[in-house]
Tab-separated table of C-alpha atoms and ligand atoms in Angstrom:
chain	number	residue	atom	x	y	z
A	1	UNK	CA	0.000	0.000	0.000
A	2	UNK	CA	0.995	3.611	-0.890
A	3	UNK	CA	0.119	6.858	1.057
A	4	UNK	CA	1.091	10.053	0.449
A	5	UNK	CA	4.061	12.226	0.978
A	6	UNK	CA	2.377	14.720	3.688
A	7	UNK	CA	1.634	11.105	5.500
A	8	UNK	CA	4.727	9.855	5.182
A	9	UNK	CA	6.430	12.527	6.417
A	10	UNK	CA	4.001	12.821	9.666
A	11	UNK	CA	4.407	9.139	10.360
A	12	UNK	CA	8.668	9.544	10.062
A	13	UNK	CA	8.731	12.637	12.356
A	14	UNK	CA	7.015	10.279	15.011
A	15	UNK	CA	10.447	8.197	14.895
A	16	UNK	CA	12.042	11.262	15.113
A	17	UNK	CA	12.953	12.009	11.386
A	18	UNK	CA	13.559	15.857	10.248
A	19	UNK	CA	10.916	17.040	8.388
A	20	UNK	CA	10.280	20.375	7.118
A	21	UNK	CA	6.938	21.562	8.979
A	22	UNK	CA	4.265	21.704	6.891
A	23	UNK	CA	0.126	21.541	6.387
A	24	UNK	CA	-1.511	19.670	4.089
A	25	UNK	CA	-4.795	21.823	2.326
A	26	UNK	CA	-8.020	20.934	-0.120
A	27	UNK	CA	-8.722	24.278	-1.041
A	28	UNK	CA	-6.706	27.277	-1.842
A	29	UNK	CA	-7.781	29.236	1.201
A	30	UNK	CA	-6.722	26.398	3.386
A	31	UNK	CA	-3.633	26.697	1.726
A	32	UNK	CA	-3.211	30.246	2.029
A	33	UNK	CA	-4.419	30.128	6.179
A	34	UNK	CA	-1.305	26.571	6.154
A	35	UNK	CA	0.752	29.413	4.529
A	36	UNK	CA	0.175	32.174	7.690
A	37	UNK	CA	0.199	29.343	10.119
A	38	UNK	CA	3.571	27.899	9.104
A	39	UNK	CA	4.644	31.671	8.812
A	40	UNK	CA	8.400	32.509	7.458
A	41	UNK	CA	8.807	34.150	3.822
A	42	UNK	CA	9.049	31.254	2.005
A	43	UNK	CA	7.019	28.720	1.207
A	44	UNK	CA	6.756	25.341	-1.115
A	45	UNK	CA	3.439	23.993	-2.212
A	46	UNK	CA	3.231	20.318	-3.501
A	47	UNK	CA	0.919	18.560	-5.036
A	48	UNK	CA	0.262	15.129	-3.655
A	49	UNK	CA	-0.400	12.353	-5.714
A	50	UNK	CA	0.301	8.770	-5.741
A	51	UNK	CA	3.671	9.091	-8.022
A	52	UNK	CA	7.059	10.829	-7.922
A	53	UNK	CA	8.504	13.246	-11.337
A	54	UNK	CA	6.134	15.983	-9.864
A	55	UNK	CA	8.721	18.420	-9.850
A	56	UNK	CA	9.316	18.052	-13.381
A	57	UNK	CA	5.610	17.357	-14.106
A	58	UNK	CA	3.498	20.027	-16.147
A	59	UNK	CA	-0.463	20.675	-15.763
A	60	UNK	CA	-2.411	18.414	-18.356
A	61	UNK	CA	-4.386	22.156	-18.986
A	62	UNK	CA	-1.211	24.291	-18.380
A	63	UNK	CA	1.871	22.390	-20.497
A	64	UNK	CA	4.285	25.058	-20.938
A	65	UNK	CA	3.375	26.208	-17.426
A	66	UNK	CA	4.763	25.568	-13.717
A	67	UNK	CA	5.221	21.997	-12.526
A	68	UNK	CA	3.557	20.234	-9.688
A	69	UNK	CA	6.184	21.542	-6.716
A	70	UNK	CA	6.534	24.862	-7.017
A	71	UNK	CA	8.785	27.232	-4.240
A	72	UNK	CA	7.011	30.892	-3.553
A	73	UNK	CA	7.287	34.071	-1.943
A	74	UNK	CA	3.987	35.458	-0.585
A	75	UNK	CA	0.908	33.834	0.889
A	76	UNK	CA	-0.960	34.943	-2.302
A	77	UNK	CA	1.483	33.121	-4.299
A	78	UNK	CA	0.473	30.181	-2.313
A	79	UNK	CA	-3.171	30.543	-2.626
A	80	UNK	CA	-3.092	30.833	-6.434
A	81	UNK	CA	0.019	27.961	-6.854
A	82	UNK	CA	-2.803	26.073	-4.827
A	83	UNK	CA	-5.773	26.942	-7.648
A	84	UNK	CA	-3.949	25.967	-10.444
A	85	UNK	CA	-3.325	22.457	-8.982
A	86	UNK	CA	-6.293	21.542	-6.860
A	87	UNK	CA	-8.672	19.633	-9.248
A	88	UNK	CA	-6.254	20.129	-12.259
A	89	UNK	CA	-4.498	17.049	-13.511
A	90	UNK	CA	-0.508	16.126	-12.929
A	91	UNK	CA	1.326	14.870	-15.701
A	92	UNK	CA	4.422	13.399	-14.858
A	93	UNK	CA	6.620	10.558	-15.838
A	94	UNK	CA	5.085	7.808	-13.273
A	95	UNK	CA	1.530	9.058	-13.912
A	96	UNK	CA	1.671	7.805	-17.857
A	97	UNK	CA	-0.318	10.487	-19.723
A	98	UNK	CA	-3.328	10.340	-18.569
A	99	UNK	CA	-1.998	11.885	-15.484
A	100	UNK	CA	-3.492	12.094	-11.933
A	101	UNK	CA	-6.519	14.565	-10.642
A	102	UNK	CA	-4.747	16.565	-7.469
A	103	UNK	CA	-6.796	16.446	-4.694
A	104	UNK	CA	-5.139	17.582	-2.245
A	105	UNK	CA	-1.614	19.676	-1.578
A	106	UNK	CA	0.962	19.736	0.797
A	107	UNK	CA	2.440	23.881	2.158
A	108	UNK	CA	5.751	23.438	3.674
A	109	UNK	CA	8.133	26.038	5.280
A	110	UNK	CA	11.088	26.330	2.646
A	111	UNK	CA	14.539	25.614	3.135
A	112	UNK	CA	18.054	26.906	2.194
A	113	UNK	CA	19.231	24.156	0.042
A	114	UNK	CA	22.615	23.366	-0.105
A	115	UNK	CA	22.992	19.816	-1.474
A	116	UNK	CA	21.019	17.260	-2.412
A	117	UNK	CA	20.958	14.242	-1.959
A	118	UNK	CA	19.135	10.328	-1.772
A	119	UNK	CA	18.782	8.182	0.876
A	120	UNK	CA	16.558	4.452	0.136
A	121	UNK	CA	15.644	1.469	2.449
A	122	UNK	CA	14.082	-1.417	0.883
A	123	UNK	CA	14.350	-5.754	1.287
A	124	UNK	CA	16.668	-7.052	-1.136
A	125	UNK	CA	15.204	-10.120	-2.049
A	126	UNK	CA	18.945	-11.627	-3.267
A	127	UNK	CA	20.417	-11.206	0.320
A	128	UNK	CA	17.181	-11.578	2.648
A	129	UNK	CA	18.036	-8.136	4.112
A	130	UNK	CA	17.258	-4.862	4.551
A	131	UNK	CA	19.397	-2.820	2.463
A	132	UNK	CA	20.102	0.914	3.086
A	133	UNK	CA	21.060	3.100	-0.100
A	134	UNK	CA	22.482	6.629	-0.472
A	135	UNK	CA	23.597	8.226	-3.231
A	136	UNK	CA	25.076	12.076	-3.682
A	137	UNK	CA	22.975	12.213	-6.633
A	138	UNK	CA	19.554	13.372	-4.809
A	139	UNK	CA	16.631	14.513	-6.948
A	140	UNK	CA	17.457	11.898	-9.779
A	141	UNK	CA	15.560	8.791	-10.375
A	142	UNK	CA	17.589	6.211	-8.568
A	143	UNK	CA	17.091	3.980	-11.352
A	144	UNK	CA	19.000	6.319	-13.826
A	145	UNK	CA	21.240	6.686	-11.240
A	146	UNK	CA	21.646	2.947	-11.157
A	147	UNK	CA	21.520	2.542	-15.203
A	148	UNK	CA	24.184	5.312	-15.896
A	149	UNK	CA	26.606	5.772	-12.855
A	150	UNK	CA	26.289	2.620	-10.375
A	151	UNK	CA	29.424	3.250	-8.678
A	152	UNK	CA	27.629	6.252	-6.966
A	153	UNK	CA	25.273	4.093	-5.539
A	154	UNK	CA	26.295	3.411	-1.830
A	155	UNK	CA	24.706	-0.072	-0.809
A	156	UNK	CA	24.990	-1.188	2.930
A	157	UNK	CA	22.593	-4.734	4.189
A	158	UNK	CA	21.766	-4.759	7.986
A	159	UNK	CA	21.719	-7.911	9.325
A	160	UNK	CA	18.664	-8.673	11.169
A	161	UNK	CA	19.652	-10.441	13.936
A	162	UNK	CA	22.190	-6.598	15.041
A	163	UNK	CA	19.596	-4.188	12.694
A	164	UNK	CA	21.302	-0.617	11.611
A	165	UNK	CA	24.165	-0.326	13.877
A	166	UNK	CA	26.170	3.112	14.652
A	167	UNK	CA	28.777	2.149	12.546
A	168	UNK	CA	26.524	1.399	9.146
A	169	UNK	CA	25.195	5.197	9.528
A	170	UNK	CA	28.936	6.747	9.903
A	171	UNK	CA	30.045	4.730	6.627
A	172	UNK	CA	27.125	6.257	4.283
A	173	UNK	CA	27.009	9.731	5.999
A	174	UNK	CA	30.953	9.444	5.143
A	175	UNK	CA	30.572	7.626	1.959
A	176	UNK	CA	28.395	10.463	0.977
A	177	UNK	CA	30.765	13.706	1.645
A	178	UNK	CA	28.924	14.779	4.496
A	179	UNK	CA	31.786	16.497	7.280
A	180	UNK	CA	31.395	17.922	10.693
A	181	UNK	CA	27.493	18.456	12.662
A	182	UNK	CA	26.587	17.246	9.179
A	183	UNK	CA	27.287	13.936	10.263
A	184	UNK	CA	25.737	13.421	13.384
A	185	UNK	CA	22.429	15.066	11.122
A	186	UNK	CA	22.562	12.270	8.834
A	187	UNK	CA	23.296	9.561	11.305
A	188	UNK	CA	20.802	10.012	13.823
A	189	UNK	CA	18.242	10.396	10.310
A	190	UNK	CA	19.219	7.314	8.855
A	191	UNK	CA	18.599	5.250	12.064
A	192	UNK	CA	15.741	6.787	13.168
A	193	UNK	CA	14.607	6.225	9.466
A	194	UNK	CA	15.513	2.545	10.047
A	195	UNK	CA	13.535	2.259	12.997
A	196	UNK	CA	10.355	3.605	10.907
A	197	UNK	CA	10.446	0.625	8.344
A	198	UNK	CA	11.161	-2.021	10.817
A	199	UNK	CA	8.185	-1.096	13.002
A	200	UNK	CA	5.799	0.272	10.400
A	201	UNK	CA	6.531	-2.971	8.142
A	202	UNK	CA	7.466	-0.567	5.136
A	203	UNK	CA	8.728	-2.464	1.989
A	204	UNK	CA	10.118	0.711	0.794
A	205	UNK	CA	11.311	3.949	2.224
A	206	UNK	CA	12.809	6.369	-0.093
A	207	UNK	CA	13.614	10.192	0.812
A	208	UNK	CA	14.595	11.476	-2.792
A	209	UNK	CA	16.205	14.551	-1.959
A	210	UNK	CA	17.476	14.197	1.247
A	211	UNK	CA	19.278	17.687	1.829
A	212	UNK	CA	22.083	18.870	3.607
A	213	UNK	CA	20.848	23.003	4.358
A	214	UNK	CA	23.031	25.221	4.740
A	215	UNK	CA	22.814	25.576	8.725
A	216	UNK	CA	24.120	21.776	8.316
A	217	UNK	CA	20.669	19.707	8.945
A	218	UNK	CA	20.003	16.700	7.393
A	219	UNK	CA	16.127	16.645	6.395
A	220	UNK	CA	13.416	14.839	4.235
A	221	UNK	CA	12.408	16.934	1.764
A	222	UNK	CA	10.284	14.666	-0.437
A	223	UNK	CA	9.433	10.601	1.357
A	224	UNK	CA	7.356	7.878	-0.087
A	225	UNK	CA	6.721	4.756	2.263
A	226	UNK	CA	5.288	1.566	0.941
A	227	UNK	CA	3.752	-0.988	3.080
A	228	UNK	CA	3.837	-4.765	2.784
A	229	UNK	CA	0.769	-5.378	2.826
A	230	UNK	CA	0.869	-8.686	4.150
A	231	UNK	CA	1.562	-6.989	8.071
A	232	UNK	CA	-1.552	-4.072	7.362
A	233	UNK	CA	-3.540	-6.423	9.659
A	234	UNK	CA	-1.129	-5.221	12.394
A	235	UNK	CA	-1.437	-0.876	11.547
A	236	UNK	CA	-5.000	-0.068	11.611
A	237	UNK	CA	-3.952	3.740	11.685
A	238	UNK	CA	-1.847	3.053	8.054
A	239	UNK	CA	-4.547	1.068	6.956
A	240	UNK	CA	-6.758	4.637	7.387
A	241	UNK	CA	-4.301	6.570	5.551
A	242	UNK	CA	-5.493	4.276	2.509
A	243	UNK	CA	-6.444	6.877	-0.392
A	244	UNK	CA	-8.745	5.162	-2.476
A	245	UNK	CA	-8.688	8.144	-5.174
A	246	UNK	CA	-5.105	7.104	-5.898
A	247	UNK	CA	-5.603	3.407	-6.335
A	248	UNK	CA	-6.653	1.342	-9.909
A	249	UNK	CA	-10.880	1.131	-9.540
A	250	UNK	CA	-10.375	-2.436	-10.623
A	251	UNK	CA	-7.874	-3.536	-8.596
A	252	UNK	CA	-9.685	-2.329	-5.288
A	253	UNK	CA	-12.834	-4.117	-6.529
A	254	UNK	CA	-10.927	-7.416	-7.112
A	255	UNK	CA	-9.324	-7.332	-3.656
A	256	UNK	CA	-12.974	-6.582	-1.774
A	257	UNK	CA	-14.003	-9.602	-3.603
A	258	UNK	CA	-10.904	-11.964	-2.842
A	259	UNK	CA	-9.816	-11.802	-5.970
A	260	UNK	CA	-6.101	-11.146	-7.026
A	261	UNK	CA	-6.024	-8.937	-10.169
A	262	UNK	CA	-3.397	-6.569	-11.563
A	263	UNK	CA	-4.278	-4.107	-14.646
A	264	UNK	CA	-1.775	-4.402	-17.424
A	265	UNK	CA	-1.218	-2.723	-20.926
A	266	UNK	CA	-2.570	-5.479	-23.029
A	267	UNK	CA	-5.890	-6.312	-24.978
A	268	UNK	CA	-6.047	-10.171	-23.990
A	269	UNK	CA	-8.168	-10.392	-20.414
A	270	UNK	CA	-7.208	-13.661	-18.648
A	271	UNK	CA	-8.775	-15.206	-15.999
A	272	UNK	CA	-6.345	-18.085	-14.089
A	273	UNK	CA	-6.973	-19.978	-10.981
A	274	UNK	CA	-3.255	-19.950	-9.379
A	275	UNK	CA	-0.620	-17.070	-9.427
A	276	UNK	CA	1.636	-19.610	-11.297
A	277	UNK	CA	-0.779	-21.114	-13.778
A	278	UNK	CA	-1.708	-17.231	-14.590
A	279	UNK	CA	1.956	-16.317	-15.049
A	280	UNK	CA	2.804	-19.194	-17.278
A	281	UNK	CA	-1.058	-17.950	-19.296
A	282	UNK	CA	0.757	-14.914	-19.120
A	283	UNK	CA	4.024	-16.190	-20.814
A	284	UNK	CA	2.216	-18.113	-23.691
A	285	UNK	CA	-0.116	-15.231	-24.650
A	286	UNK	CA	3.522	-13.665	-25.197
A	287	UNK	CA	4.783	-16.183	-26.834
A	288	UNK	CA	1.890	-16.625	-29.524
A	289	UNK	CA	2.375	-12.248	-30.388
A	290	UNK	CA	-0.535	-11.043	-27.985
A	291	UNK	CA	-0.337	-8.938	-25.209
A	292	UNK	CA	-2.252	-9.672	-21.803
A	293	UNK	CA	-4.715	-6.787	-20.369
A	294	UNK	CA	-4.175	-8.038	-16.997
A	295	UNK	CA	-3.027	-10.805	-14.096
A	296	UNK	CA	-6.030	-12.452	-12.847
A	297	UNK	CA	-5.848	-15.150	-10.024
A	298	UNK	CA	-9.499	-16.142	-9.098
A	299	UNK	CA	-8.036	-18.523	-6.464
A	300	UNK	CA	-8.216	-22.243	-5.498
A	301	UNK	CA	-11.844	-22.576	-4.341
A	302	UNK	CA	-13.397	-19.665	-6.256
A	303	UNK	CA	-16.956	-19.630	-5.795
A	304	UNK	CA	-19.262	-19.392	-9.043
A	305	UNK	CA	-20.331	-16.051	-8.089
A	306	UNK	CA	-16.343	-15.242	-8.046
A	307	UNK	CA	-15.976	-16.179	-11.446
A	308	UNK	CA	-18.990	-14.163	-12.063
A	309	UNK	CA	-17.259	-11.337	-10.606
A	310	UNK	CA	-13.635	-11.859	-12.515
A	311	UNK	CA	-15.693	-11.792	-15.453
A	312	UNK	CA	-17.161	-8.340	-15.066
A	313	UNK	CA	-13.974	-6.897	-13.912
A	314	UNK	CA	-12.134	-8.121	-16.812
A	315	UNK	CA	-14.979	-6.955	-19.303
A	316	UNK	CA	-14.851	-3.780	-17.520
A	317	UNK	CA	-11.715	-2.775	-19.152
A	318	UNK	CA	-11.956	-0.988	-22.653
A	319	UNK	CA	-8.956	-2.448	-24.043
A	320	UNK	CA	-9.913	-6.080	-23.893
A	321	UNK	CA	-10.489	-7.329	-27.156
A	322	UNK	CA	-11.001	-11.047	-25.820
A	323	UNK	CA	-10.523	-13.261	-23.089
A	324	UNK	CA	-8.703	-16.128	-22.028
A	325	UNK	CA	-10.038	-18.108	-19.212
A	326	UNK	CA	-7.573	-21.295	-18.315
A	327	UNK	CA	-8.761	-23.591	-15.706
A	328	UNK	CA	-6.974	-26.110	-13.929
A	329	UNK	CA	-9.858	-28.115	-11.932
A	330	UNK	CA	-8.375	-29.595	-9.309
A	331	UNK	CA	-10.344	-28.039	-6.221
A	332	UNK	CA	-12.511	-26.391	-8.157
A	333	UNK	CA	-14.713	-28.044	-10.372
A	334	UNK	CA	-14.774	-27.293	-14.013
A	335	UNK	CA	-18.554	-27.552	-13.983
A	336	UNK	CA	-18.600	-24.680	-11.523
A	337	UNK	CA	-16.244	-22.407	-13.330
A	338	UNK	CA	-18.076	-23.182	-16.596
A	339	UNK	CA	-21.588	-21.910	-14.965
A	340	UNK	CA	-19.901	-18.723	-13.442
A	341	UNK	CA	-18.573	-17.860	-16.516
A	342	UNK	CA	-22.052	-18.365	-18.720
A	343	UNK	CA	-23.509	-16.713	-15.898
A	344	UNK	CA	-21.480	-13.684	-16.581
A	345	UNK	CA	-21.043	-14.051	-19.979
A	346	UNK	CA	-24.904	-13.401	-20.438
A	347	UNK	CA	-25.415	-10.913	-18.166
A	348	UNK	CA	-22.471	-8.571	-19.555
A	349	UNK	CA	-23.848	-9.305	-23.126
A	350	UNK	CA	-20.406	-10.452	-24.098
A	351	UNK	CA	-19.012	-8.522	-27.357
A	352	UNK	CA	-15.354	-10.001	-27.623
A	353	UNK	CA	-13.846	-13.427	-28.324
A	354	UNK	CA	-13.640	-15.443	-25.428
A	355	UNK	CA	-11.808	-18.669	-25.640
A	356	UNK	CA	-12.053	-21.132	-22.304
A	357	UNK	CA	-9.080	-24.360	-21.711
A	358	UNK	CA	-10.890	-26.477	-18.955
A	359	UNK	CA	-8.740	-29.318	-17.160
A	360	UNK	CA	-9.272	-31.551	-14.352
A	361	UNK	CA	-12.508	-32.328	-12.118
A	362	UNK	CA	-15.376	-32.510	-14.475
A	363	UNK	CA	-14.257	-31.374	-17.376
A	364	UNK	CA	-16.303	-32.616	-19.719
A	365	UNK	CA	-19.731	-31.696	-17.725
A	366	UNK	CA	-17.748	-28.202	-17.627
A	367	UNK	CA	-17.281	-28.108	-21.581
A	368	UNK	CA	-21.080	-29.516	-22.004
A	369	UNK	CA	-22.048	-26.806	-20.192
A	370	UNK	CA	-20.216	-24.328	-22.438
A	371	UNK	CA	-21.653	-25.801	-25.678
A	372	UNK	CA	-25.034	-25.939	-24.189
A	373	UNK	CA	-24.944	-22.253	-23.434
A	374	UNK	CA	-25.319	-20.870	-26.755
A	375	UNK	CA	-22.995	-18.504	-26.796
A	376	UNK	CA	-20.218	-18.130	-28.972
A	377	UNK	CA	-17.175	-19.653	-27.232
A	378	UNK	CA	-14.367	-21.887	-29.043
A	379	UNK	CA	-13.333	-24.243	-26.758
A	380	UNK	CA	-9.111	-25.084	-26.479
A	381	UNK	CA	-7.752	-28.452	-25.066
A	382	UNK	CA	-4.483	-27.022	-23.769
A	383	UNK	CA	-2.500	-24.428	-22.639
A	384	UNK	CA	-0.908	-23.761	-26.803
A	385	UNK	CA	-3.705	-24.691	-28.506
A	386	UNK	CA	-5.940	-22.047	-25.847
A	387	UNK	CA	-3.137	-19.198	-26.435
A	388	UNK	CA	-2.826	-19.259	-30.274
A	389	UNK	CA	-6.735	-18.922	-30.629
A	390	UNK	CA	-7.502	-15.886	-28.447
A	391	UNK	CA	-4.878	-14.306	-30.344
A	392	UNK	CA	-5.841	-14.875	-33.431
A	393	UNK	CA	-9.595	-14.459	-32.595
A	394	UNK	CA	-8.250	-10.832	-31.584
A	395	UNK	CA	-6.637	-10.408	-34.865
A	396	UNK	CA	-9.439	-11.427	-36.788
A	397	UNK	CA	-11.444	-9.534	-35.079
A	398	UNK	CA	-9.270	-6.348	-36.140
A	399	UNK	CA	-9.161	-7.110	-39.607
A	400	UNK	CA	-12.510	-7.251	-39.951
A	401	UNK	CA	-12.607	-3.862	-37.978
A	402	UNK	CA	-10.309	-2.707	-40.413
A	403	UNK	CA	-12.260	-3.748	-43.052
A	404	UNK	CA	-15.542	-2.215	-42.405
A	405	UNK	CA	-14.038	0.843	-41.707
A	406	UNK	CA	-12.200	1.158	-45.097
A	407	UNK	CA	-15.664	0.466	-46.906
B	1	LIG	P1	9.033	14.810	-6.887
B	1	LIG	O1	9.428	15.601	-8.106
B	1	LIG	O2	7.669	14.207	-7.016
B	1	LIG	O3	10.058	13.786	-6.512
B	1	LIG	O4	8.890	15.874	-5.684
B	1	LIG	P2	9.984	16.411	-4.644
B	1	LIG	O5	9.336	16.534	-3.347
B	1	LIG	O6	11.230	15.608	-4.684
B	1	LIG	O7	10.279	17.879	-5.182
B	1	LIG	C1	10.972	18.115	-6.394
B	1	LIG	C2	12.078	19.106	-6.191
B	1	LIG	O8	11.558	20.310	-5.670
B	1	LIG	C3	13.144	18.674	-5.187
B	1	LIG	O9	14.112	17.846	-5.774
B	1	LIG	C4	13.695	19.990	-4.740
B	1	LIG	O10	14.737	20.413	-5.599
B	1	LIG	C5	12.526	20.944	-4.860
B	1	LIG	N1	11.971	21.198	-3.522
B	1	LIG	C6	11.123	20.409	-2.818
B	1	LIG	N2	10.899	20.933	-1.607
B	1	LIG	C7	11.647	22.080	-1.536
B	1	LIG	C8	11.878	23.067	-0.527
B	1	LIG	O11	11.381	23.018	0.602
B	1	LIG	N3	12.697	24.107	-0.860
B	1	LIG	C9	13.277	24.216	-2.070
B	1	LIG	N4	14.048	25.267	-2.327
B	1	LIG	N5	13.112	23.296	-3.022
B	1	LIG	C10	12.313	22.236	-2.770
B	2	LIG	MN1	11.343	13.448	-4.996
């Protein structure tokens, strides 16, 4: 799960992590009255999205104009910086171009910048451990970072059974450059920023800039935690911070309904029972020149109205041109799955190609009740044989598109 920055930064300063101070404001008055509040001459107001690149974002209405973090003067200049986001949509690099509505912004105090830099916790999955990374190249993507100049990339894994000890905060404040009251800034950040991912069961904490100002603080001036959310069970107060704005419409209806589905760039919809089963669907929808629309894992013992469900969600999305289901009945009966998916099928008044592979318990009862439904579905024996036809049912389909169009 993903909150955003103005939360992030409230829940680090509770571990004692410097933060700039700052309000967060749904209108531009409130923004202005954050502004007088705060007080100082200087202000920065930030729009706050789900996704980073807002600095260099631009205004879907406004592209040669400001971008979505923008550092002002006067408490006017904070009311209108706040207009011209609030209900305007963010383009930015992680957004994709459709962009993001901003609902809400962040005012902060300003600071006197005099570096920049990054500081990232997340679990490396090669070594089992938490790894801490700093680089003096704050404000980048780490990733280009990573692509371009690895070397400046400082990498340290804590052992669990000691966590962040003294001595792993002195190497990266030293490994970065930092000298003098600098370093006791950046070492009593990092651990206390160590101590905020063990106990808030973050996956990721990244503070991309970190800066050094020129009175010699180490602060947070941009954070984004992500939460496993395996532990949310155990943080009923992050669960709350849960903006539902921010998150994919499908993918919150799929997880209400058990379901685990993950939107994708395709036009083939598939609907697997098993996370590996769908992966390997995945992989041969690939392999035969298609492109999948989504990852959808209806479960082991996926009730018919479940696969009812899967089935809307799935014909919910405008860019599926036809749908795989693959079932492996081993659990679940093939008879069941074939009746959820008629079910659905009518009700949705199904207008794409939809090709089903049934396997296991029942299957023949499951295909009878597929050819005694009327509706147009081919039936596929296996996994190839299933792949290759929804692919070229999606084809054909287009060409015929094509063709009716150029008459
Ligand atoms: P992002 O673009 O979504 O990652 O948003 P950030 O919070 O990182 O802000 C983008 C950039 O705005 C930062 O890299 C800083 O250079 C600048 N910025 C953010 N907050 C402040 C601030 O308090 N003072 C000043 N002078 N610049 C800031
Ligand atoms: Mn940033």
């Amino acid at each position: 799960m993903n909150i955003h920055e103005y939360q992030a930064k409230a829940l680090l300063k509770g571990y004692g992590v410097a933060v700039p101070n700052g309000r967060v404001a749904f209108t531009p008055r409130e923004a202005e009255d954050a502004a007088l509040a705060l007080g100082g001459a200087v202000w920065v107001v930030k729009s706050q999205i789900h996704a980073g690149g807002r600095g260099a974002g631009r205004f879907a209405d406004d592209p040669n104009g400001k971008g979505g973090v923008r550092v002002v003067k006067s408490v006017s200049d904070v009311g209108s910086s706040a207009e011209q986001m609030l209900a305007h949509v963010l383009v930015t690099k992680q957004t994709g171009p459709a962009g993001r509505e901003v609902k809400r912004v962040y005012v902060e105090e300003g600071c006197a910048i005099e570096r920049e830099l990054y500081l990232g916790m997340l679990i490396d999955r090669s070594t089992s451990r938490i790894t801490v990374m700093a680089s003096t190249e704050g404000g980048m993507e780490i990733e280009e970072v990573a692509a371009h100049t690895p070397e400046k990339i400082l990498k340290v894994a804590i052992d669990p059974a000691t966590g962040l000890q003294p001595f792993h905060a002195r190497q990266l404040a030293f490994g970065l450059g930092l000298t003098g009251k600098q370093v006791k800034s950046a070492t009593q950040f990092i651990a206390n920023a160590y101590r905020a991912f063990v106990e808030l069961d973050a996956s990721i904490v990244e503070i991309n800039p970190l800066v050094v100002t020129q009175q010699g603080d180490v602060i947070a001036l941009d954070a984004k935690i992500n939460f496993d959310d395996n532990a949310l069970f155990r943080h009923p107060a992050i669960e709350a911070l849960r903006d539902e704005a921010e998150e994919d419409a499908a993918e919150l209806e799929a997880a209400k309904h058990g379901l685990n589905y993950v939107t994708l760039d395709g036009n083939i919809g598939c609907m697997v029972n098993g996370a590996g089963l769908a992966m390997a669907t995945m992989d041969i929808i690939k392999l035969y020149g298609g492109e999948p629309a989504n990852f959808l894992d209806v479960g082991g013992g996926a009730t018919r109205e479940r696969v009812a469900t899967a089935f809307r969600l799935i014909l919910r999305d405008p860019k599926v041109e036809g749908i795989l289901v693959n079932i492996f009945g081993g659990i679940m009966r093939c008879d069941v799955i074939a009746d959820g998916v008629v079910s659905a099928a009518r009700e949705v008044d199904l207008r794409v190609p939809l090709v089903v592979r049934l396997e296991g318990t029942n299957v023949e009862l499951g295909k009878q009740i597929l050819r005694d439904s009327g509706l147009p579905i081919l039936s596929a024996d296996h996994l190839a044989d299933a792949a290759s036809k929804v692919v070229a049912a999606v084809k054909d389909k287009n060409h015929a598109v094509a063709a009716t169009e150029a008459n």
